Amino acid sequence: MRVGIIVIGNEVLSGKVEDINSTWLMAQFRELGAKVARVAIVPDEIPVIAEELRRFADLFDVVITTGGVGPTHDDLTFAAVAQAFGREMEHNTVLEKVIRGYIRDEIGPGYLRMAMLPVGTDLIFAGELPFPITRVENVYVMPGEPSVLRKKFSAIRESFREAPFHLRRLYTRLDEGHLADMLDQLQRDHAAVEIGSYPVYGNPDYQTQITIESKERAATEAAFAALVELVPADTVWRRDA
Amino acid sequence: MRVGIIVIGNEVLSGKVEDINSTWLMAQFRELGAKVARVAIVPDEIPVIAEELRRFADLFDVVITTGGVGPTHDDLTFAAVAQAFGREMEHNTVLEKVIRGYIRDEIGPGYLRMAMLPVGTDLIFAGELPFPITRVENVYVMPGEPSVLRKKFSAIRESFREAPFHLRRLYTRLDEGHLADMLDQLQRDHAAVEIGSYPVYGNPDYQTQITIESKERAATEAAFAALVELVPADTVWRRDA
């Protein structure tokens, strides 16, 4: 399963609000064994959001959007979803009923605007959530407020679970310039695994972190054993067992 | 000036390494008065990087890439830049000389591979930097290691400076449902400013942050004065003077 994430909001691009949602979602999907293939951060502009939605919906199995779903003038995500999929907007009577149940005590009347959805939007009532999760085709339209996003995603996260990744790490005092040839060789010999190397500067313990990862435990272990053979033991600061 | 940022690296998408570079760059450009219009996080795959580079280079005035510029097998950014702009790769003799000057004591021989660059790459020697900044057309190719990225960007940041943004904020205990109509009206009356509203849940002090922003101080102040009139004073937790 390949996942695309679209973060919507001028407040993120302009540096006023930090995007912690995409980072959190990437970690969630990692734990679920699913691959996030692309992330985009886009402004509150319907044509831009719609174009990115169209591309992502075609390229990936699952698309998650965050942001732009409130009742105010800068909340344009559903209008962009409607445009991307060539659907009209309509008053969703089920969602309106749910919202009306909450208005009296807790939320303002403008929230009724949130019942305007693209025709045929799926409403997913999950767990203890007061409001449903909204989905159009393979696009899950999620809120930007981090606490609400997390509650909503957590209610459906198990539906995304796949076989886990198997990861091993080694930290060495060698820099990438001394590692390049051996990692090239290792990647050729172990084409089934993904090998990453990440330099760090100014750390007294190590200069490079090397990761080996795949969905096959045996392939990961074999490549990692070969790595341990290749990297001189007296340069290794720490490694997975 | 419209800026696009492309973060390159499987390690970010897979949740192994947190991307702090795009957040830092967005804050930098904000302070410089420039607008970041789009961010993409893409995997270490030449065709994907090249396609995104092509799009961003056409859409935006300045493109910054981070990551994928080291000497190992997963460092593919320059090959992608060459593909995006239809250039060959070549051995850059100036950069090789600079690298050779460092090899003896500090870095490994594989670093010489980093002298393979697209034909016609601009080398920008700035400040006290030992290595030049690399640019192809309007694309600045930056490293992913945060401390090095920051040093390199800081050395040229003033070249991106524009007129500053003027921002005012107000925090209210009203939720967005009670604010939607007045913010709609405000945006119609003050079309020159950008109005943002950001809900927060579970905070006892306020429920919504409202921002007003533009490059014209007078326009920002006029819209903010109107906002202060519109929002009932007894719901305001805090506001800019």
Tab-separated table of C-alpha atoms in Angstrom:
chain	number	residue	atom	x	y	z
A	1	MET	CA	0.000	0.000	0.000
A	2	ARG	CA	1.364	3.376	-1.073
A	3	VAL	CA	0.169	6.429	0.832
A	4	GLY	CA	0.200	10.124	-0.098
A	5	ILE	CA	-0.254	12.899	2.450
A	6	ILE	CA	-1.437	16.414	1.547
A	7	VAL	CA	-1.106	19.095	4.226
A	8	ILE	CA	-3.359	22.069	3.441
A	9	GLY	CA	-2.826	25.508	4.892
A	10	ASN	CA	-1.204	28.886	4.346
A	11	GLU	CA	-0.451	28.977	8.062
A	12	VAL	CA	2.039	26.119	7.629
A	13	LEU	CA	3.721	27.457	4.472
A	14	SER	CA	4.075	30.894	6.017
A	15	GLY	CA	5.748	29.478	9.108
A	16	LYS	CA	3.006	30.674	11.487
A	17	VAL	CA	1.924	27.182	12.543
A	18	GLU	CA	4.281	24.226	12.564
A	19	ASP	CA	3.072	21.131	10.709
A	20	ILE	CA	3.322	18.275	13.185
A	21	ASN	CA	0.647	16.215	11.434
A	22	SER	CA	2.653	14.864	8.502
A	23	THR	CA	5.485	13.787	10.795
A	24	TRP	CA	3.029	12.043	13.083
A	25	LEU	CA	1.259	10.331	10.172
A	26	MET	CA	4.560	9.142	8.656
A	27	ALA	CA	5.493	7.534	11.972
A	28	GLN	CA	2.026	5.957	12.232
A	29	PHE	CA	2.195	4.450	8.746
A	30	ARG	CA	5.713	3.199	9.400
A	31	GLU	CA	4.473	1.361	12.473
A	32	LEU	CA	1.579	-0.006	10.404
A	33	GLY	CA	3.978	-1.375	7.774
A	34	ALA	CA	2.652	0.953	5.047
A	35	LYS	CA	4.801	3.139	2.832
A	36	VAL	CA	4.315	6.885	2.646
A	37	ALA	CA	5.390	7.660	-0.923
A	38	ARG	CA	4.913	11.426	-1.065
A	39	VAL	CA	3.998	14.448	1.058
A	40	ALA	CA	2.847	17.836	-0.250
A	41	ILE	CA	2.186	21.033	1.660
A	42	VAL	CA	-0.138	23.278	-0.349
A	43	PRO	CA	-1.821	26.671	0.159
A	44	ASP	CA	-5.527	27.384	0.762
A	45	GLU	CA	-6.280	27.676	-2.961
A	46	ILE	CA	-8.915	25.449	-4.535
A	47	PRO	CA	-7.213	24.906	-7.936
A	48	VAL	CA	-3.874	24.015	-6.324
A	49	ILE	CA	-5.434	21.644	-3.798
A	50	ALA	CA	-7.596	20.047	-6.496
A	51	GLU	CA	-4.664	19.467	-8.849
A	52	GLU	CA	-2.577	17.859	-6.121
A	53	LEU	CA	-5.532	15.716	-5.024
A	54	ARG	CA	-6.035	14.478	-8.566
A	55	ARG	CA	-2.338	13.544	-8.946
A	56	PHE	CA	-2.142	11.864	-5.539
A	57	ALA	CA	-5.443	9.986	-5.931
A	58	ASP	CA	-4.161	8.519	-9.214
A	59	LEU	CA	-0.649	7.730	-7.970
A	60	PHE	CA	-1.348	6.270	-4.542
A	61	ASP	CA	-3.662	3.721	-2.937
A	62	VAL	CA	-4.594	5.915	-0.014
A	63	VAL	CA	-4.483	9.706	0.307
A	64	ILE	CA	-4.793	11.555	3.607
A	65	THR	CA	-5.433	15.286	3.658
A	66	THR	CA	-5.133	17.409	6.785
A	67	GLY	CA	-6.545	20.891	7.256
A	68	GLY	CA	-9.052	23.221	5.662
A	69	VAL	CA	-12.229	21.517	6.903
A	70	GLY	CA	-13.580	24.066	9.403
A	71	PRO	CA	-16.466	26.493	8.873
A	72	THR	CA	-14.504	29.641	7.981
A	73	HIS	CA	-13.630	31.351	4.689
A	74	ASP	CA	-10.190	29.723	4.445
A	75	ASP	CA	-11.571	26.167	4.802
A	76	LEU	CA	-11.683	25.045	1.188
A	77	THR	CA	-10.678	21.392	1.186
A	78	PHE	CA	-14.093	19.878	0.442
A	79	ALA	CA	-14.691	22.320	-2.417
A	80	ALA	CA	-11.313	21.245	-3.832
A	81	VAL	CA	-12.188	17.549	-3.415
A	82	ALA	CA	-15.452	18.157	-5.272
A	83	GLN	CA	-13.545	19.859	-8.091
A	84	ALA	CA	-10.871	17.156	-8.235
A	85	PHE	CA	-13.430	14.384	-8.641
A	86	GLY	CA	-15.978	16.352	-10.716
A	87	ARG	CA	-18.688	16.214	-8.064
A	88	GLU	CA	-21.216	18.793	-6.919
A	89	MET	CA	-21.398	20.009	-3.336
A	90	GLU	CA	-24.554	19.156	-1.417
A	91	HIS	CA	-26.061	19.537	1.995
A	92	ASN	CA	-25.383	16.243	3.771
A	93	THR	CA	-28.439	15.600	5.931
A	94	VAL	CA	-26.823	12.856	8.023
A	95	LEU	CA	-23.888	15.061	8.982
A	96	GLU	CA	-26.181	18.014	9.631
A	97	LYS	CA	-28.168	15.935	12.108
A	98	VAL	CA	-24.956	14.950	13.913
A	99	ILE	CA	-23.788	18.577	14.059
A	100	ARG	CA	-27.185	19.823	15.295
A	101	GLY	CA	-26.963	17.363	18.149
A	102	TYR	CA	-23.854	19.201	19.327
A	103	ILE	CA	-24.697	22.808	18.582
A	104	ARG	CA	-26.803	23.631	21.579
A	105	ASP	CA	-24.080	23.350	24.165
A	106	GLU	CA	-20.721	23.180	22.590
A	107	ILE	CA	-20.176	24.613	19.154
A	108	GLY	CA	-21.249	27.637	17.167
A	109	PRO	CA	-23.975	27.754	14.509
A	110	GLY	CA	-21.449	28.365	11.712
A	111	TYR	CA	-20.488	24.725	12.070
A	112	LEU	CA	-23.590	23.817	10.065
A	113	ARG	CA	-21.579	24.912	7.027
A	114	MET	CA	-19.465	21.850	7.605
A	115	ALA	CA	-22.414	19.741	6.447
A	116	MET	CA	-21.726	20.936	2.860
A	117	LEU	CA	-19.893	17.983	1.311
A	118	PRO	CA	-19.163	16.588	-2.136
A	119	VAL	CA	-22.000	14.347	-3.404
A	120	GLY	CA	-21.428	10.758	-2.340
A	121	THR	CA	-18.958	11.446	0.470
A	122	ASP	CA	-18.529	8.360	2.670
A	123	LEU	CA	-19.210	9.018	6.356
A	124	ILE	CA	-17.336	6.577	8.576
A	125	PHE	CA	-18.596	6.394	12.133
A	126	ALA	CA	-15.819	4.794	14.168
A	127	GLY	CA	-15.119	4.158	17.811
A	128	GLU	CA	-16.281	6.838	20.222
A	129	LEU	CA	-15.915	9.682	17.724
A	130	PRO	CA	-18.757	12.230	17.908
A	131	PHE	CA	-18.206	13.234	14.239
A	132	PRO	CA	-17.704	10.799	11.356
A	133	ILE	CA	-14.556	10.490	9.256
A	134	THR	CA	-15.114	11.730	5.707
A	135	ARG	CA	-13.828	9.914	2.630
A	136	VAL	CA	-14.229	10.528	-1.100
A	137	GLU	CA	-12.974	7.651	-3.255
A	138	ASN	CA	-9.490	6.888	-1.843
A	139	VAL	CA	-9.081	10.285	-0.128
A	140	TYR	CA	-9.553	10.555	3.649
A	141	VAL	CA	-10.275	14.199	4.485
A	142	MET	CA	-8.960	14.881	7.979
A	143	PRO	CA	-8.890	17.998	10.166
A	144	GLY	CA	-5.722	20.003	10.765
A	145	GLU	CA	-6.089	20.460	14.512
A	146	PRO	CA	-3.590	17.860	15.760
A	147	SER	CA	-5.581	16.444	18.688
A	148	VAL	CA	-8.660	15.849	16.521
A	149	LEU	CA	-6.628	14.461	13.631
A	150	ARG	CA	-4.998	11.949	15.971
A	151	LYS	CA	-8.301	10.818	17.452
A	152	LYS	CA	-9.844	10.367	14.017
A	153	PHE	CA	-6.883	8.581	12.466
A	154	SER	CA	-6.467	6.330	15.497
A	155	ALA	CA	-10.080	5.185	15.138
A	156	ILE	CA	-9.373	3.694	11.692
A	157	ARG	CA	-5.633	3.060	11.741
A	158	GLU	CA	-5.896	-0.720	11.971
A	159	SER	CA	-7.600	-0.765	8.572
A	160	PHE	CA	-4.254	0.308	7.081
A	161	ARG	CA	-2.101	-2.362	8.751
A	162	GLU	CA	0.244	-4.423	6.588
A	163	ALA	CA	3.203	-6.747	7.142
A	164	PRO	CA	5.778	-4.963	9.313
A	165	PHE	CA	9.125	-3.537	8.220
A	166	HIS	CA	12.258	-5.178	9.580
A	167	LEU	CA	14.925	-2.599	10.378
A	168	ARG	CA	18.512	-2.856	11.632
A	169	ARG	CA	20.859	0.054	12.376
A	170	LEU	CA	24.595	0.468	12.752
A	171	TYR	CA	26.440	3.633	13.825
A	172	THR	CA	30.050	4.092	12.775
A	173	ARG	CA	32.814	6.665	13.199
A	174	LEU	CA	33.607	6.309	9.489
A	175	ASP	CA	32.305	9.107	7.280
A	176	GLU	CA	30.307	8.509	4.093
A	177	GLY	CA	33.402	9.014	1.964
A	178	HIS	CA	34.924	5.886	3.519
A	179	LEU	CA	31.667	3.954	3.331
A	180	ALA	CA	30.505	4.704	-0.208
A	181	ASP	CA	32.229	1.798	-1.949
A	182	MET	CA	31.266	-0.819	0.614
A	183	LEU	CA	27.643	0.311	0.677
A	184	ASP	CA	27.523	0.222	-3.125
A	185	GLN	CA	28.765	-3.351	-3.026
A	186	LEU	CA	26.344	-4.271	-0.245
A	187	GLN	CA	23.387	-2.843	-2.184
A	188	ARG	CA	24.419	-4.828	-5.272
A	189	ASP	CA	24.708	-8.042	-3.256
A	190	HIS	CA	21.457	-7.466	-1.358
A	191	ALA	CA	19.109	-5.861	-3.848
A	192	ALA	CA	16.003	-6.856	-1.853
A	193	VAL	CA	16.760	-4.496	1.048
A	194	GLU	CA	16.777	-0.727	1.256
A	195	ILE	CA	20.070	0.643	2.558
A	196	GLY	CA	20.217	4.155	3.980
A	197	SER	CA	23.190	6.144	5.214
A	198	TYR	CA	22.807	9.387	7.150
A	199	PRO	CA	25.762	11.583	8.058
A	200	VAL	CA	25.783	13.597	11.250
A	201	TYR	CA	28.288	16.346	11.984
A	202	GLY	CA	29.688	17.355	15.331
A	203	ASN	CA	28.650	14.166	17.129
A	204	PRO	CA	31.628	12.679	19.015
A	205	ASP	CA	30.171	9.145	19.030
A	206	TYR	CA	29.593	8.492	15.342
A	207	GLN	CA	29.653	10.129	11.917
A	208	THR	CA	27.247	7.932	9.948
A	209	GLN	CA	24.106	5.985	10.724
A	210	ILE	CA	23.471	3.064	8.369
A	211	THR	CA	20.032	1.465	8.128
A	212	ILE	CA	18.967	-1.762	6.459
A	213	GLU	CA	15.309	-2.378	5.950
A	214	SER	CA	12.880	-4.662	4.164
A	215	LYS	CA	9.653	-6.556	4.710
A	216	GLU	CA	11.544	-9.882	4.743
A	217	ARG	CA	13.172	-10.577	8.076
A	218	ALA	CA	15.659	-13.032	6.543
A	219	ALA	CA	16.739	-10.556	3.852
A	220	THR	CA	17.262	-7.813	6.427
A	221	GLU	CA	19.254	-10.115	8.706
A	222	ALA	CA	21.447	-11.395	5.866
A	223	ALA	CA	22.281	-7.898	4.625
A	224	PHE	CA	22.898	-6.682	8.156
A	225	ALA	CA	25.266	-9.583	8.871
A	226	ALA	CA	27.170	-8.673	5.684
A	227	LEU	CA	27.304	-5.034	6.793
A	228	VAL	CA	28.716	-5.987	10.179
A	229	GLU	CA	31.434	-7.957	8.348
A	230	LEU	CA	32.267	-4.999	6.085
A	231	VAL	CA	32.496	-2.153	8.595
A	232	PRO	CA	35.672	-2.352	10.739
A	233	ALA	CA	34.549	-3.301	14.243
A	234	ASP	CA	36.751	-0.692	15.920
A	235	THR	CA	34.829	2.088	14.142
A	236	VAL	CA	31.397	0.905	15.306
A	237	TRP	CA	29.877	2.948	18.099
A	238	ARG	CA	26.669	0.972	18.443
A	239	ARG	CA	24.610	-1.510	16.465
A	240	ASP	CA	21.409	-3.499	16.722
A	241	ALA	CA	21.900	-7.018	18.028
B	1	MET	CA	9.148	35.968	-4.831
B	2	ARG	CA	7.543	32.542	-4.651
B	3	VAL	CA	9.612	29.714	-3.213
B	4	GLY	CA	9.250	25.933	-3.533
B	5	ILE	CA	10.997	23.477	-1.214
B	6	ILE	CA	11.699	19.845	-2.123
B	7	VAL	CA	12.809	17.521	0.674
B	8	ILE	CA	14.470	14.408	-0.730
B	9	GLY	CA	14.834	11.203	1.231
B	10	ASN	CA	13.277	7.827	1.960
B	11	GLU	CA	14.432	8.230	5.558
B	12	VAL	CA	11.953	11.086	6.032
B	13	LEU	CA	8.994	9.421	4.296
B	14	SER	CA	9.553	6.211	6.219
B	15	GLY	CA	9.542	8.067	9.532
B	16	LYS	CA	13.138	7.085	10.403
B	17	VAL	CA	14.485	10.644	10.360
B	18	GLU	CA	12.335	13.651	11.173
B	19	ASP	CA	12.380	16.459	8.583
B	20	ILE	CA	13.285	19.610	10.475
B	21	ASN	CA	14.708	21.342	7.401
B	22	SER	CA	11.479	22.390	5.678
B	23	THR	CA	10.089	23.827	8.915
B	24	TRP	CA	13.287	25.770	9.464
B	25	LEU	CA	13.361	27.041	5.878
B	26	MET	CA	9.702	28.139	6.020
B	27	ALA	CA	10.453	30.181	9.137
B	28	GLN	CA	13.549	31.661	7.473
B	29	PHE	CA	11.653	32.720	4.361
B	30	ARG	CA	8.858	34.156	6.485
B	31	GLU	CA	11.387	36.318	8.314
B	32	LEU	CA	12.852	37.324	4.937
B	33	GLY	CA	9.423	38.443	3.659
B	34	ALA	CA	9.324	35.751	0.966
B	35	LYS	CA	6.451	33.353	0.373
B	36	VAL	CA	6.916	29.610	0.433
B	37	ALA	CA	4.255	28.444	-2.025
B	38	ARG	CA	4.737	24.662	-1.903
B	39	VAL	CA	6.658	21.905	-0.144
B	40	ALA	CA	7.120	18.355	-1.406
B	41	ILE	CA	8.740	15.393	0.320
B	42	VAL	CA	9.856	12.841	-2.279
B	43	PRO	CA	11.679	9.487	-2.227
B	44	ASP	CA	15.247	8.736	-3.431
B	45	GLU	CA	14.081	7.945	-6.974
B	46	ILE	CA	15.532	9.873	-9.907
B	47	PRO	CA	12.370	10.020	-12.072
B	48	VAL	CA	10.219	11.229	-9.162
B	49	ILE	CA	12.749	13.848	-8.039
B	50	ALA	CA	13.266	15.021	-11.635
B	51	GLU	CA	9.539	15.396	-12.292
B	52	GLU	CA	8.996	17.409	-9.125
B	53	LEU	CA	12.040	19.571	-9.894
B	54	ARG	CA	10.695	20.328	-13.368
B	55	ARG	CA	7.276	21.338	-11.982
B	56	PHE	CA	8.720	23.445	-9.161
B	57	ALA	CA	11.330	25.149	-11.359
B	58	ASP	CA	8.559	26.234	-13.738
B	59	LEU	CA	6.071	27.286	-11.060
B	60	PHE	CA	8.303	29.141	-8.615
B	61	ASP	CA	11.030	31.791	-8.685
B	62	VAL	CA	13.341	29.941	-6.331
B	63	VAL	CA	13.519	26.235	-5.533
B	64	ILE	CA	15.464	24.813	-2.600
B	65	THR	CA	16.178	21.098	-2.405
B	66	THR	CA	17.500	19.394	0.712
B	67	GLY	CA	19.089	15.949	0.865
B	68	GLY	CA	20.575	13.354	-1.442
B	69	VAL	CA	23.887	15.092	-2.139
B	70	GLY	CA	26.369	12.843	-0.335
B	71	PRO	CA	28.713	10.265	-1.889
B	72	THR	CA	26.666	7.095	-1.324
B	73	HIS	CA	24.350	5.020	-3.521
B	74	ASP	CA	21.180	6.729	-2.244
B	75	ASP	CA	22.435	10.245	-3.056
B	76	LEU	CA	20.733	10.898	-6.368
B	77	THR	CA	19.741	14.552	-6.344
B	78	PHE	CA	22.305	15.851	-8.839
B	79	ALA	CA	21.510	13.050	-11.292
B	80	ALA	CA	17.853	14.059	-11.004
B	81	VAL	CA	18.686	17.734	-11.520
B	82	ALA	CA	20.640	16.803	-14.657
B	83	GLN	CA	17.671	14.812	-15.937
B	84	ALA	CA	15.171	17.570	-15.098
B	85	PHE	CA	17.125	20.184	-17.044
B	86	GLY	CA	18.378	17.902	-19.822
B	87	ARG	CA	22.037	18.264	-18.888
B	88	GLU	CA	24.886	15.768	-18.802
B	89	MET	CA	26.825	15.012	-15.641
B	90	GLU	CA	30.497	15.989	-15.638
B	91	HIS	CA	33.496	15.999	-13.392
B	92	ASN	CA	33.648	19.512	-11.943
B	93	THR	CA	37.346	20.317	-11.640
B	94	VAL	CA	36.868	23.363	-9.391
B	95	LEU	CA	34.855	21.391	-6.850
B	96	GLU	CA	37.266	18.480	-7.061
B	97	LYS	CA	40.140	20.788	-6.138
B	98	VAL	CA	38.204	22.076	-3.134
B	99	ILE	CA	37.378	18.542	-2.008
B	100	ARG	CA	40.973	17.344	-2.457
B	101	GLY	CA	42.085	20.167	-0.188
B	102	TYR	CA	40.026	18.569	2.601
B	103	ILE	CA	40.508	14.889	2.022
B	104	ARG	CA	43.848	14.353	3.661
B	105	ASP	CA	42.730	15.023	7.193
B	106	GLU	CA	39.027	15.110	7.453
B	107	ILE	CA	36.932	13.277	4.918
B	108	GLY	CA	36.969	10.015	3.053
B	109	PRO	CA	38.040	9.451	-0.553
B	110	GLY	CA	34.480	8.599	-1.667
B	111	TYR	CA	33.728	12.287	-1.321
B	112	LEU	CA	35.416	12.840	-4.683
B	113	ARG	CA	32.230	11.434	-6.183
B	114	MET	CA	30.546	14.606	-5.030
B	115	ALA	CA	32.484	16.465	-7.745
B	116	MET	CA	30.183	14.847	-10.361
B	117	LEU	CA	27.721	17.648	-11.152
B	118	PRO	CA	25.366	18.635	-13.963
B	119	VAL	CA	27.145	20.602	-16.707
B	120	GLY	CA	27.046	24.313	-15.955
B	121	THR	CA	26.291	24.064	-12.234
B	122	ASP	CA	26.898	27.403	-10.506
B	123	LEU	CA	29.293	27.180	-7.575
B	124	ILE	CA	28.663	29.951	-5.050
B	125	PHE	CA	31.502	30.540	-2.616
B	126	ALA	CA	30.011	32.485	0.285
B	127	GLY	CA	31.187	33.580	3.714
B	128	GLU	CA	33.446	31.161	5.555
B	129	LEU	CA	32.009	28.053	3.940
B	130	PRO	CA	34.638	25.449	3.013
B	131	PHE	CA	32.424	24.040	0.247
B	132	PRO	CA	30.483	26.107	-2.306
B	133	ILE	CA	26.706	26.242	-2.614
B	134	THR	CA	25.510	24.550	-5.802
B	135	ARG	CA	22.819	25.995	-8.045
B	136	VAL	CA	21.373	24.914	-11.401
B	137	GLU	CA	19.120	27.539	-13.010
B	138	ASN	CA	16.749	28.596	-10.184
B	139	VAL	CA	17.338	25.464	-8.087
B	140	TYR	CA	19.594	25.637	-5.024
B	141	VAL	CA	20.771	22.117	-4.194
B	142	MET	CA	21.351	21.926	-0.438
B	143	PRO	CA	22.451	19.108	1.864
B	144	GLY	CA	20.057	17.300	4.184
B	145	GLU	CA	22.219	17.295	7.295
B	146	PRO	CA	20.553	20.106	9.269
B	147	SER	CA	23.673	21.811	10.651
B	148	VAL	CA	25.281	22.039	7.200
B	149	LEU	CA	22.053	23.126	5.522
B	150	ARG	CA	21.692	25.946	8.030
B	151	LYS	CA	25.244	27.157	7.550
B	152	LYS	CA	24.912	27.123	3.768
B	153	PHE	CA	21.520	28.792	3.659
B	154	SER	CA	22.557	31.422	6.201
B	155	ALA	CA	25.485	32.386	3.990
B	156	ILE	CA	23.143	33.463	1.174
B	157	ARG	CA	19.900	34.232	2.967
B	158	GLU	CA	20.106	38.004	2.541
B	159	SER	CA	19.944	37.567	-1.227
B	160	PHE	CA	16.324	36.416	-0.733
B	161	ARG	CA	15.187	39.334	1.423
B	162	GLU	CA	12.016	41.179	0.437
B	163	ALA	CA	9.634	43.660	2.083
B	164	PRO	CA	8.506	42.242	5.447
B	165	PHE	CA	5.092	40.813	6.327
B	166	HIS	CA	2.978	42.689	8.850
B	167	LEU	CA	1.134	40.314	11.158
B	168	ARG	CA	-1.404	40.832	13.956
B	169	ARG	CA	-2.975	38.107	16.090
B	170	LEU	CA	-6.033	37.866	18.312
B	171	TYR	CA	-7.004	34.905	20.518
B	172	THR	CA	-10.656	34.445	21.455
B	173	ARG	CA	-12.758	32.035	23.488
B	174	LEU	CA	-15.298	31.962	20.620
B	175	ASP	CA	-15.140	28.892	18.423
B	176	GLU	CA	-14.977	29.030	14.617
B	177	GLY	CA	-18.697	28.361	14.352
B	178	HIS	CA	-19.370	31.702	16.065
B	179	LEU	CA	-16.684	33.486	14.072
B	180	ALA	CA	-17.371	32.268	10.535
B	181	ASP	CA	-19.847	35.000	9.539
B	182	MET	CA	-17.818	37.876	10.926
B	183	LEU	CA	-14.589	36.642	9.361
B	184	ASP	CA	-16.364	36.260	6.009
B	185	GLN	CA	-17.533	39.856	6.276
B	186	LEU	CA	-14.086	41.043	7.359
B	187	GLN	CA	-12.406	39.289	4.429
B	188	ARG	CA	-14.890	40.906	2.011
B	189	ASP	CA	-14.264	44.364	3.511
B	190	HIS	CA	-10.466	43.915	3.621
B	191	ALA	CA	-9.588	41.938	0.520
B	192	ALA	CA	-5.934	43.065	0.606
B	193	VAL	CA	-5.095	41.111	3.769
B	194	GLU	CA	-4.893	37.400	4.418
B	195	ILE	CA	-7.065	36.309	7.327
B	196	GLY	CA	-6.393	33.005	9.047
B	197	SER	CA	-8.317	31.265	11.817
B	198	TYR	CA	-6.934	28.290	13.702
B	199	PRO	CA	-8.989	26.322	16.202
B	200	VAL	CA	-7.387	24.710	19.205
B	201	TYR	CA	-9.110	22.163	21.407
B	202	GLY	CA	-8.682	21.602	25.115
B	203	ASN	CA	-6.991	24.952	25.769
B	204	PRO	CA	-8.712	26.746	28.675
B	205	ASP	CA	-7.548	30.216	27.537
B	206	TYR	CA	-8.850	30.399	23.987
B	207	GLN	CA	-10.545	28.346	21.271
B	208	THR	CA	-9.464	30.195	18.124
B	209	GLN	CA	-6.420	32.124	17.005
B	210	ILE	CA	-7.116	34.720	14.312
B	211	THR	CA	-4.287	36.168	12.210
B	212	ILE	CA	-4.292	39.140	9.856
B	213	GLU	CA	-1.365	39.558	7.534
B	214	SER	CA	-0.184	41.533	4.521
B	215	LYS	CA	2.824	43.382	3.183
B	216	GLU	CA	1.068	46.753	3.748
B	217	ARG	CA	1.277	47.896	7.332
B	218	ALA	CA	-1.741	50.219	6.931
B	219	ALA	CA	-3.914	47.470	5.436
B	220	THR	CA	-3.011	45.078	8.239
B	221	GLU	CA	-3.713	47.696	10.909
B	222	ALA	CA	-7.058	48.701	9.390
B	223	ALA	CA	-8.265	45.103	9.132
B	224	PHE	CA	-7.040	44.348	12.646
B	225	ALA	CA	-8.854	47.389	14.065
B	226	ALA	CA	-12.038	46.159	12.375
B	227	LEU	CA	-11.493	42.670	13.818
B	228	VAL	CA	-11.107	44.089	17.329
B	229	GLU	CA	-14.438	45.904	16.850
B	230	LEU	CA	-16.158	42.725	15.635
B	231	VAL	CA	-15.051	40.219	18.276
B	232	PRO	CA	-16.769	40.778	21.639
B	233	ALA	CA	-14.115	42.121	24.022
B	234	ASP	CA	-15.116	39.795	26.857
B	235	THR	CA	-14.232	36.754	24.712
B	236	VAL	CA	-10.713	37.968	23.917
B	237	TRP	CA	-7.950	36.234	25.823
B	238	ARG	CA	-5.045	38.131	24.311
B	239	ARG	CA	-4.285	40.281	21.286
B	240	ASP	CA	-1.428	42.187	19.696
B	241	ALA	CA	-1.349	45.846	20.681
